Coordinates of N, CA and C in Angstrom, one line a residue:
M1 N 6.1 -115.1 253.6 CA 7.3 -115.6 254.4 C 8.6 -115.1 253.8
K2 N 9.4 -114.6 254.7 CA 10.7 -114.1 254.2 C 11.6 -115.2 253.8
K3 N 12.3 -115.0 252.6 CA 13.2 -116.0 252.1 C 14.5 -115.9 252.9
L4 N 15.0 -117.0 253.4 CA 16.2 -116.9 254.2 C 17.5 -117.2 253.3
P5 N 18.5 -116.4 253.5 CA 19.8 -116.6 252.7 C 20.5 -117.8 253.3
P6 N 21.4 -118.3 252.6 CA 22.3 -119.5 253.1 C 23.1 -119.0 254.3
E7 N 23.3 -119.9 255.2 CA 24.0 -119.6 256.4 C 25.5 -120.2 256.3
P8 N 26.4 -119.7 257.1 CA 27.8 -120.2 257.1 C 27.7 -121.7 257.5
R9 N 28.7 -122.5 257.1 CA 28.8 -123.9 257.5 C 29.2 -123.9 259.0
R10 N 30.0 -123.0 259.4 CA 30.4 -122.9 260.8 C 30.9 -121.5 261.1
R11 N 30.9 -121.2 262.4 CA 31.4 -119.9 262.8 C 32.9 -120.0 263.3
P12 N 33.7 -119.0 263.1 CA 35.1 -119.1 263.5 C 35.1 -119.0 265.1
S13 N 36.0 -119.8 265.7 CA 36.0 -119.8 267.2 C 37.4 -119.3 267.7
Q14 N 38.4 -119.4 266.8 CA 39.8 -119.0 267.2 C 40.2 -117.7 266.5
S15 N 41.2 -117.0 267.0 CA 41.6 -115.8 266.4 C 42.1 -116.0 264.9
R16 N 42.8 -117.1 264.7 CA 43.3 -117.3 263.3 C 42.1 -117.5 262.3
S17 N 41.1 -118.3 262.7 CA 40.0 -118.6 261.9 C 39.1 -117.3 261.7
K18 N 39.1 -116.5 262.7 CA 38.3 -115.2 262.6 C 39.0 -114.3 261.6
V19 N 40.3 -114.3 261.6 CA 41.1 -113.5 260.6 C 40.8 -114.0 259.2
L20 N 40.8 -115.3 259.0 CA 40.5 -115.9 257.7 C 39.1 -115.5 257.2
V21 N 38.1 -115.7 258.1 CA 36.7 -115.4 257.7 C 36.6 -113.9 257.4
D22 N 37.2 -113.0 258.1 CA 37.2 -111.6 257.9 C 37.8 -111.3 256.5
A23 N 38.9 -112.0 256.2 CA 39.6 -111.8 254.9 C 38.7 -112.1 253.8
I24 N 37.9 -113.2 253.9 CA 36.9 -113.7 252.9 C 35.8 -112.6 252.7
I25 N 35.3 -112.1 253.8 CA 34.2 -111.2 253.7 C 34.7 -109.9 253.1
Q26 N 35.9 -109.4 253.5 CA 36.4 -108.2 252.9 C 36.8 -108.4 251.4
A27 N 37.2 -109.5 251.1 CA 37.5 -109.8 249.6 C 36.2 -109.8 248.8
C28 N 35.1 -110.3 249.4 CA 33.8 -110.2 248.7 C 33.4 -108.8 248.5
K29 N 33.6 -108.0 249.5 CA 33.3 -106.5 249.4 C 34.2 -105.9 248.3
Q30 N 35.4 -106.2 248.3 CA 36.4 -105.6 247.3 C 36.0 -106.0 245.9
V31 N 35.7 -107.3 245.6 CA 35.3 -107.7 244.3 C 34.1 -107.0 243.8
L32 N 33.1 -106.9 244.7 CA 31.9 -106.2 244.3 C 32.1 -104.8 243.9
A33 N 33.0 -104.1 244.7 CA 33.3 -102.7 244.5 C 34.1 -102.4 243.3
D34 N 35.1 -103.3 243.0 CA 36.1 -103.1 242.0 C 35.7 -103.8 240.6
E35 N 35.0 -104.9 240.7 CA 34.7 -105.7 239.5 C 33.3 -105.9 239.2
G36 N 32.4 -105.7 240.2 CA 31.0 -105.9 239.9 C 30.4 -107.2 240.3
E37 N 29.1 -107.3 240.4 CA 28.5 -108.5 240.8 C 28.7 -109.7 239.9
E38 N 28.8 -109.4 238.6 CA 29.0 -110.5 237.6 C 30.3 -111.2 237.7
R39 N 31.3 -110.6 238.4 CA 32.6 -111.2 238.6 C 32.7 -111.9 240.0
L40 N 31.7 -111.9 240.7 CA 31.7 -112.4 242.1 C 31.5 -113.9 242.1
T41 N 32.5 -114.7 242.3 CA 32.4 -116.1 242.5 C 33.3 -116.5 243.7
T42 N 33.0 -117.7 244.2 CA 33.8 -118.2 245.3 C 35.3 -118.3 245.0
N43 N 35.6 -118.7 243.8 CA 37.0 -118.7 243.3 C 37.7 -117.4 243.3
R44 N 36.9 -116.4 242.8 CA 37.5 -115.0 242.8 C 37.7 -114.5 244.2
I45 N 36.7 -114.7 245.1 CA 36.8 -114.2 246.4 C 38.0 -114.9 247.1
A46 N 38.2 -116.2 247.0 CA 39.3 -116.9 247.6 C 40.6 -116.3 247.1
E47 N 40.7 -116.0 245.8 CA 41.9 -115.5 245.2 C 42.2 -114.1 245.8
V48 N 41.3 -113.2 245.8 CA 41.5 -111.9 246.4 C 41.8 -112.0 247.9
A49 N 41.2 -112.9 248.6 CA 41.4 -113.0 250.0 C 42.8 -113.7 250.3
G50 N 43.4 -114.3 249.3 CA 44.6 -115.0 249.5 C 44.5 -116.3 250.3
V51 N 43.4 -117.0 250.1 CA 43.1 -118.2 250.8 C 42.8 -119.3 249.8
T52 N 42.9 -120.5 250.2 CA 42.5 -121.6 249.2 C 41.0 -121.7 249.2
I53 N 40.5 -122.3 248.1 CA 39.0 -122.4 247.9 C 38.5 -123.4 249.0
G54 N 39.4 -124.4 249.3 CA 39.0 -125.4 250.4 C 38.8 -124.7 251.7
S55 N 39.7 -123.7 252.0 CA 39.5 -123.0 253.3 C 38.2 -122.2 253.3
L56 N 37.9 -121.6 252.1 CA 36.7 -120.8 252.0 C 35.5 -121.7 252.3
Y57 N 35.5 -122.9 251.7 CA 34.3 -123.8 251.8 C 34.2 -124.4 253.2
Q58 N 35.2 -124.4 254.0 CA 35.1 -124.8 255.3 C 34.1 -124.0 256.1
Y59 N 34.0 -122.7 255.7 CA 33.1 -121.8 256.5 C 31.9 -121.3 255.7
F60 N 32.0 -121.3 254.4 CA 30.8 -120.8 253.6 C 30.5 -121.8 252.5
P61 N 29.2 -122.2 252.3 CA 28.8 -123.2 251.3 C 28.8 -122.6 249.9
N62 N 28.6 -121.2 249.8 CA 28.5 -120.6 248.5 C 28.7 -119.1 248.7
K63 N 28.7 -118.3 247.6 CA 29.0 -116.9 247.7 C 27.8 -116.2 248.4
E64 N 26.6 -116.7 248.3 CA 25.4 -116.1 248.9 C 25.6 -116.0 250.4
A65 N 26.2 -117.1 251.0 CA 26.4 -117.1 252.4 C 27.4 -116.0 252.8
I66 N 28.4 -115.8 252.0 CA 29.4 -114.7 252.2 C 28.7 -113.4 252.1
L67 N 27.9 -113.2 251.1 CA 27.2 -111.9 250.9 C 26.3 -111.6 252.1
A68 N 25.6 -112.7 252.6 CA 24.7 -112.5 253.8 C 25.5 -111.9 255.0
N69 N 26.7 -112.5 255.2 CA 27.5 -112.0 256.3 C 28.0 -110.5 256.1
L70 N 28.4 -110.3 254.8 CA 28.8 -108.9 254.5 C 27.7 -107.9 254.7
L71 N 26.5 -108.2 254.2 CA 25.4 -107.3 254.4 C 25.0 -107.1 255.8
S72 N 25.1 -108.1 256.6 CA 24.8 -107.9 258.1 C 25.8 -107.0 258.7
E73 N 27.0 -107.1 258.4 CA 28.1 -106.2 258.9 C 27.8 -104.8 258.4
E74 N 27.5 -104.6 257.1 CA 27.3 -103.3 256.6 C 26.1 -102.6 257.2
F75 N 25.1 -103.4 257.4 CA 23.9 -102.8 258.0 C 24.1 -102.3 259.4
A76 N 24.9 -103.1 260.2 CA 25.2 -102.7 261.5 C 26.0 -101.4 261.6
A77 N 27.0 -101.3 260.6 CA 27.9 -100.2 260.6 C 27.2 -98.9 260.0
A78 N 26.2 -99.1 259.1 CA 25.6 -98.0 258.4 C 24.4 -97.4 259.2
S79 N 23.9 -98.1 260.1 CA 22.6 -97.6 260.8 C 22.8 -96.2 261.4
D80 N 23.9 -96.0 262.1 CA 24.2 -94.7 262.7 C 24.3 -93.6 261.7
Q81 N 25.0 -93.8 260.6 CA 25.2 -92.8 259.6 C 23.9 -92.5 258.9
V82 N 23.1 -93.5 258.6 CA 21.8 -93.3 258.0 C 20.9 -92.5 258.8
C83 N 20.8 -92.8 260.1 CA 20.0 -92.0 261.0 C 20.3 -90.5 261.1
R84 N 21.6 -90.3 261.1 CA 22.1 -88.9 261.1 C 21.8 -88.2 259.8
E85 N 21.8 -88.9 258.7 CA 21.4 -88.3 257.4 C 19.9 -88.1 257.2
V86 N 19.2 -89.1 257.6 CA 17.7 -89.1 257.3 C 16.9 -88.2 258.2
T87 N 17.2 -88.2 259.5 CA 16.4 -87.4 260.5 C 16.2 -86.0 260.1
P88 N 17.3 -85.2 259.9 CA 17.1 -83.8 259.6 C 16.4 -83.5 258.3
R89 N 16.6 -84.4 257.3 CA 15.9 -84.3 256.0 C 14.4 -84.3 256.2
V90 N 13.9 -85.3 256.9 CA 12.5 -85.5 257.0 C 12.0 -84.4 258.0
A91 N 12.7 -84.2 259.1 CA 12.2 -83.2 260.1 C 12.1 -81.8 259.5
A92 N 13.0 -81.5 258.5 CA 12.9 -80.1 257.9 C 11.6 -79.9 257.1
Q93 N 11.0 -81.0 256.7 CA 9.8 -80.8 255.9 C 8.5 -80.8 256.7
I94 N 8.6 -81.2 258.0 CA 7.3 -81.3 258.8 C 6.6 -80.0 258.9
G95 N 7.3 -78.9 259.1 CA 6.7 -77.6 259.3 C 6.3 -76.9 258.0
I96 N 6.7 -77.5 256.8 CA 6.3 -77.0 255.5 C 4.9 -77.4 255.1
S97 N 4.8 -78.7 255.0 CA 3.4 -79.2 254.6 C 3.4 -80.7 254.7
L98 N 2.2 -81.3 254.8 CA 2.1 -82.7 254.8 C 2.6 -83.4 253.6
R99 N 2.3 -82.8 252.4 CA 2.8 -83.4 251.2 C 4.3 -83.4 251.1
A100 N 5.0 -82.3 251.6 CA 6.4 -82.2 251.5 C 7.0 -83.3 252.4
T101 N 6.4 -83.5 253.5 CA 7.0 -84.6 254.5 C 6.8 -86.0 253.9
I102 N 5.6 -86.2 253.3 CA 5.4 -87.5 252.7 C 6.4 -87.7 251.5
H103 N 6.6 -86.7 250.7 CA 7.5 -86.7 249.6 C 8.9 -87.1 250.0
E104 N 9.4 -86.4 251.1 CA 10.7 -86.7 251.6 C 10.8 -88.1 252.1
L105 N 9.8 -88.6 252.8 CA 9.8 -89.9 253.4 C 9.9 -91.0 252.3
I106 N 9.1 -90.8 251.3 CA 9.2 -91.7 250.1 C 10.6 -91.8 249.5
H107 N 11.2 -90.6 249.3 CA 12.5 -90.6 248.7 C 13.5 -91.2 249.6
V108 N 13.5 -90.9 250.9 CA 14.4 -91.5 251.8 C 14.3 -93.0 251.8
T109 N 13.1 -93.5 251.8 CA 12.9 -95.0 251.8 C 13.5 -95.6 250.6
A110 N 13.2 -95.0 249.4 CA 13.8 -95.5 248.2 C 15.3 -95.4 248.2
E111 N 15.9 -94.4 248.7 CA 17.3 -94.2 248.7 C 18.0 -95.3 249.6
L112 N 17.3 -95.6 250.7 CA 17.9 -96.6 251.6 C 18.1 -98.0 250.8
H113 N 17.1 -98.3 250.0 CA 17.1 -99.6 249.3 C 18.2 -99.4 248.1
L114 N 18.2 -98.3 247.5 CA 19.1 -98.1 246.3 C 20.5 -98.2 246.8
R115 N 20.8 -97.7 248.0 CA 22.2 -97.8 248.5 C 22.8 -99.2 248.4
Y116 N 21.9 -100.2 248.7 CA 22.4 -101.6 248.8 C 22.1 -102.3 247.5
L117 N 21.1 -101.9 246.8 CA 20.8 -102.5 245.5 C 22.0 -102.2 244.5
R118 N 22.5 -101.0 244.6 CA 23.7 -100.7 243.7 C 24.9 -101.5 244.0
L119 N 25.1 -101.9 245.3 CA 26.2 -102.6 245.7 C 26.0 -104.1 245.5
H120 N 24.8 -104.6 245.8 CA 24.6 -106.1 245.9 C 23.6 -106.6 244.9
G121 N 23.0 -105.8 244.1 CA 22.2 -106.2 243.0 C 21.2 -107.3 243.3
S122 N 21.2 -108.4 242.5 CA 20.2 -109.4 242.6 C 20.1 -110.1 244.0
F123 N 21.2 -110.2 244.7 CA 21.2 -110.8 246.0 C 20.3 -109.9 247.0
Y124 N 20.5 -108.6 246.9 CA 19.7 -107.7 247.8 C 18.2 -107.8 247.4
R125 N 18.0 -107.8 246.1 CA 16.6 -107.9 245.6 C 15.9 -109.2 246.2
E126 N 16.6 -110.3 246.2 CA 16.1 -111.5 246.6 C 15.8 -111.7 248.1
Y127 N 16.8 -111.1 248.9 CA 16.7 -111.3 250.3 C 16.5 -110.0 251.1
H128 N 16.1 -108.9 250.5 CA 16.0 -107.7 251.3 C 14.9 -107.8 252.4
D129 N 13.9 -108.6 252.2 CA 12.9 -108.7 253.3 C 13.5 -109.4 254.5
F130 N 14.4 -110.3 254.3 CA 15.1 -111.0 255.5 C 15.9 -110.0 256.2
F131 N 16.7 -109.2 255.5 CA 17.7 -108.3 256.2 C 16.9 -107.1 256.8
D132 N 15.8 -106.6 256.2 CA 15.0 -105.6 256.7 C 15.8 -104.4 257.2
F133 N 16.6 -103.8 256.3 CA 17.5 -102.7 256.7 C 16.7 -101.5 257.2
H134 N 15.5 -101.3 256.6 CA 14.7 -100.2 257.0 C 14.3 -100.4 258.5
G135 N 13.9 -101.6 258.8 CA 13.5 -101.9 260.2 C 14.7 -101.7 261.2
K136 N 15.9 -102.1 260.7 CA 17.1 -101.9 261.6 C 17.4 -100.5 261.8
V137 N 17.2 -99.6 260.8 CA 17.4 -98.2 261.0 C 16.4 -97.6 262.0
N138 N 15.1 -98.1 261.8 CA 14.1 -97.6 262.8 C 14.5 -98.0 264.2
K139 N 14.9 -99.2 264.4 CA 15.3 -99.7 265.7 C 16.5 -98.9 266.3
H140 N 17.5 -98.6 265.4 CA 18.6 -97.9 265.9 C 18.2 -96.5 266.2
M141 N 17.2 -95.9 265.5 CA 16.7 -94.6 265.8 C 16.1 -94.5 267.2
T142 N 15.4 -95.5 267.6 CA 14.7 -95.5 268.9 C 15.7 -95.9 270.0
E143 N 16.6 -96.8 269.8 CA 17.4 -97.3 270.9 C 18.7 -96.5 271.1
V144 N 19.2 -95.9 270.0 CA 20.5 -95.1 270.2 C 20.2 -93.6 270.2
F145 N 19.3 -93.1 269.3 CA 19.0 -91.7 269.2 C 17.9 -91.3 270.1
H146 N 17.2 -92.3 270.7 CA 16.0 -92.1 271.5 C 15.0 -91.2 270.8
Q147 N 14.8 -91.5 269.5 CA 13.8 -90.8 268.7 C 12.8 -91.8 268.2
P148 N 11.6 -91.4 268.0 CA 10.6 -92.4 267.5 C 10.9 -92.8 266.1
S149 N 10.5 -94.1 265.8 CA 10.7 -94.5 264.4 C 9.6 -93.8 263.6
W150 N 9.7 -93.9 262.3 CA 8.8 -93.1 261.4 C 7.4 -93.7 261.5
Q151 N 7.3 -95.0 261.8 CA 5.9 -95.6 262.0 C 5.3 -95.0 263.3
D152 N 6.1 -94.6 264.3 CA 5.6 -94.1 265.5 C 5.3 -92.6 265.4
W153 N 6.1 -91.8 264.6 CA 5.8 -90.4 264.6 C 4.8 -90.1 263.4
L154 N 4.5 -91.0 262.5 CA 3.6 -90.7 261.4 C 2.2 -90.4 262.0
P155 N 1.7 -91.1 263.0 CA 0.4 -90.7 263.5 C 0.4 -89.2 264.1
D156 N 1.5 -88.9 264.7 CA 1.6 -87.5 265.2 C 1.7 -86.5 264.1
L157 N 2.3 -86.8 263.0 CA 2.4 -86.0 261.8 C 1.0 -85.8 261.3
L158 N 0.2 -86.8 261.2 CA -1.2 -86.7 260.7 C -2.1 -85.9 261.6
K159 N -1.8 -86.0 262.9 CA -2.6 -85.2 263.9 C -2.3 -83.7 263.7
K160 N -1.1 -83.4 263.3 CA -0.7 -82.0 263.1 C -1.5 -81.4 261.9
Y161 N -1.7 -82.3 260.9 CA -2.4 -81.8 259.7 C -3.9 -82.4 259.7
K162 N -4.4 -82.6 260.8 CA -5.7 -83.3 260.9 C -6.8 -82.6 260.1
S163 N -6.8 -81.3 260.1 CA -7.8 -80.5 259.4 C -7.8 -80.8 257.8
E164 N -6.7 -81.3 257.3 CA -6.5 -81.5 255.9 C -6.8 -82.9 255.5
I165 N -7.1 -83.8 256.5 CA -7.2 -85.2 256.2 C -8.7 -85.7 256.3
I166 N -9.1 -86.5 255.4 CA -10.5 -86.9 255.4 C -10.7 -88.2 256.1
V167 N -9.6 -88.9 256.5 CA -9.8 -90.2 257.2 C -9.9 -89.9 258.7
S168 N -10.9 -90.4 259.3 CA -11.2 -90.1 260.7 C -10.3 -90.8 261.7
D169 N -9.9 -92.0 261.4 CA -9.1 -92.7 262.3 C -7.6 -92.5 261.9
L170 N -6.9 -91.7 262.6 CA -5.6 -91.3 262.2 C -4.5 -92.4 262.4
D171 N -4.8 -93.3 263.4 CA -3.9 -94.4 263.6 C -4.0 -95.4 262.4
Q172 N -5.2 -95.6 261.9 CA -5.4 -96.4 260.7 C -4.8 -95.7 259.5
A173 N -5.0 -94.4 259.4 CA -4.5 -93.7 258.3 C -3.0 -93.8 258.2
A174 N -2.3 -93.7 259.4 CA -0.9 -93.8 259.4 C -0.4 -95.2 259.0
F175 N -1.1 -96.2 259.5 CA -0.8 -97.6 259.2 C -0.9 -97.8 257.7
I176 N -2.0 -97.4 257.1 CA -2.2 -97.6 255.7 C -1.2 -96.8 254.9
S177 N -1.0 -95.6 255.2 CA 0.0 -94.8 254.5 C 1.4 -95.4 254.5
A178 N 1.8 -95.9 255.7 CA 3.1 -96.5 255.8 C 3.2 -97.8 254.9
N179 N 2.1 -98.5 254.8 CA 2.1 -99.7 254.0 C 2.0 -99.5 252.6
I180 N 1.4 -98.4 252.2 CA 1.4 -98.0 250.8 C 2.8 -97.7 250.3
I181 N 3.5 -96.9 251.2 CA 4.9 -96.5 250.8 C 5.8 -97.8 250.8
E182 N 5.8 -98.5 251.9 CA 6.7 -99.7 252.0 C 6.3 -100.7 251.0
G183 N 5.0 -101.0 250.8 CA 4.6 -102.0 249.9 C 5.0 -101.7 248.4
L184 N 4.7 -100.5 248.0 CA 5.0 -100.2 246.6 C 6.5 -100.1 246.3
I185 N 7.3 -99.6 247.3 CA 8.7 -99.5 247.1 C 9.3 -101.0 247.2
S186 N 8.9 -101.8 248.1 CA 9.4 -103.2 248.2 C 9.1 -104.0 246.9
T187 N 7.9 -103.8 246.4 CA 7.5 -104.5 245.2 C 8.3 -104.1 244.0
A188 N 8.5 -102.8 243.9 CA 9.4 -102.3 242.8 C 10.8 -102.8 242.9
L189 N 11.3 -102.8 244.2 CA 12.7 -103.4 244.4 C 12.8 -104.8 243.9
K190 N 11.8 -105.6 244.1 CA 11.8 -107.0 243.6 C 11.6 -107.1 242.1
D191 N 10.6 -106.4 241.6 CA 10.1 -106.7 240.2 C 10.6 -105.6 239.2
R192 N 10.7 -104.4 239.6 CA 11.1 -103.3 238.7 C 12.1 -102.3 239.4
P193 N 13.3 -102.8 239.8 CA 14.2 -102.0 240.6 C 14.5 -100.6 239.9
E194 N 14.5 -100.5 238.6 CA 14.8 -99.3 238.0 C 13.8 -98.2 238.3
W195 N 12.6 -98.6 238.8 CA 11.6 -97.6 239.1 C 12.0 -96.8 240.4
L196 N 12.8 -97.4 241.2 CA 13.2 -96.7 242.5 C 14.0 -95.4 242.2
E197 N 14.5 -95.3 240.9 CA 15.2 -94.1 240.5 C 14.4 -93.2 239.6
S198 N 13.1 -93.6 239.5 CA 12.2 -92.9 238.6 C 11.4 -91.9 239.5
E199 N 11.5 -90.6 239.2 CA 10.7 -89.6 239.8 C 9.2 -89.8 239.6
V200 N 8.9 -90.2 238.4 CA 7.5 -90.5 238.0 C 6.9 -91.5 239.0
Y201 N 7.6 -92.6 239.2 CA 7.1 -93.7 240.1 C 7.0 -93.2 241.5
L202 N 8.0 -92.5 242.0 CA 8.0 -92.0 243.4 C 6.9 -91.0 243.5
D203 N 6.7 -90.1 242.5 CA 5.6 -89.2 242.5 C 4.2 -89.9 242.5
N204 N 4.1 -91.0 241.8 CA 2.9 -91.7 241.8 C 2.6 -92.3 243.2
I205 N 3.6 -92.8 243.9 CA 3.4 -93.3 245.3 C 2.9 -92.1 246.2
E206 N 3.5 -91.0 246.0 CA 3.1 -89.8 246.8 C 1.6 -89.5 246.5
T207 N 1.3 -89.5 245.2 CA -0.1 -89.2 244.8 C -1.1 -90.2 245.5
A208 N -0.7 -91.5 245.5 CA -1.5 -92.5 246.1 C -1.8 -92.3 247.6
V209 N -0.7 -91.9 248.3 CA -0.8 -91.6 249.7 C -1.7 -90.4 249.9
M210 N -1.4 -89.3 249.2 CA -2.1 -88.1 249.4 C -3.6 -88.2 249.0
N211 N -3.9 -89.0 247.9 CA -5.3 -89.2 247.6 C -6.0 -90.0 248.7
F212 N -5.3 -90.9 249.3 CA -6.0 -91.7 250.4 C -6.2 -90.7 251.6
L213 N -5.3 -89.9 251.9 CA -5.4 -89.0 253.1 C -6.4 -87.8 252.8
Q214 N -6.3 -87.3 251.6 CA -7.0 -86.0 251.4 C -8.1 -86.1 250.3
G215 N -8.3 -87.3 249.7 CA -9.2 -87.4 248.6 C -8.5 -87.0 247.3
C216 N -9.2 -87.3 246.2 CA -8.6 -87.1 244.9 C -8.3 -85.6 244.6
N217 N -8.9 -84.7 245.4 CA -8.6 -83.3 245.2 C -7.6 -82.7 246.1
G218 N -6.9 -83.6 246.9 CA -5.8 -83.2 247.8 C -4.7 -82.5 247.1
E219 N -4.2 -81.4 247.6 CA -3.1 -80.7 247.0 C -1.8 -81.0 247.8

């Protein structure tokens, strides 16, 4: 079950209150960027926002609720940029080899998480399943760019390299491969986040996928 982050006490309904809430969220972003996660407190956010702590608590019960709003806004704004960055990188590898495509897919997935892990640290580690940024990017890819999500095109990729794959059911092969990648990256994000920057760890994920698809002698 996904762990849910704290919710706001209430939503702003008037223009003045919307300006106040936006100032709080932007102050949270500024403190994170300039001072780091360890300096992020409700008092510091209120100070940077230029509002009283009482005004802040009218809308947010704690800093986690502010972070949740900030992340939601960032994910919505970043989806388009990420799609434009990721699509050509993965597409460029499809004609080279199956391994090259899997390699790029693993690195892209790790980088998506690292982007927010570096900004939001322990909060992102704790609640990343709830925000599901990877899923939001896939949804944006299909709805805005009218391109298949990577779960949708992975079976087609395996069909292209069918002669190299020992698993007979390619839909199952795609499902299992996707879950190997997502599962090992998600687990590392929660328990060993430093591994997401480790080429050794990412190469081991690649080896696990390729050994499943091609057997232990897969190149």
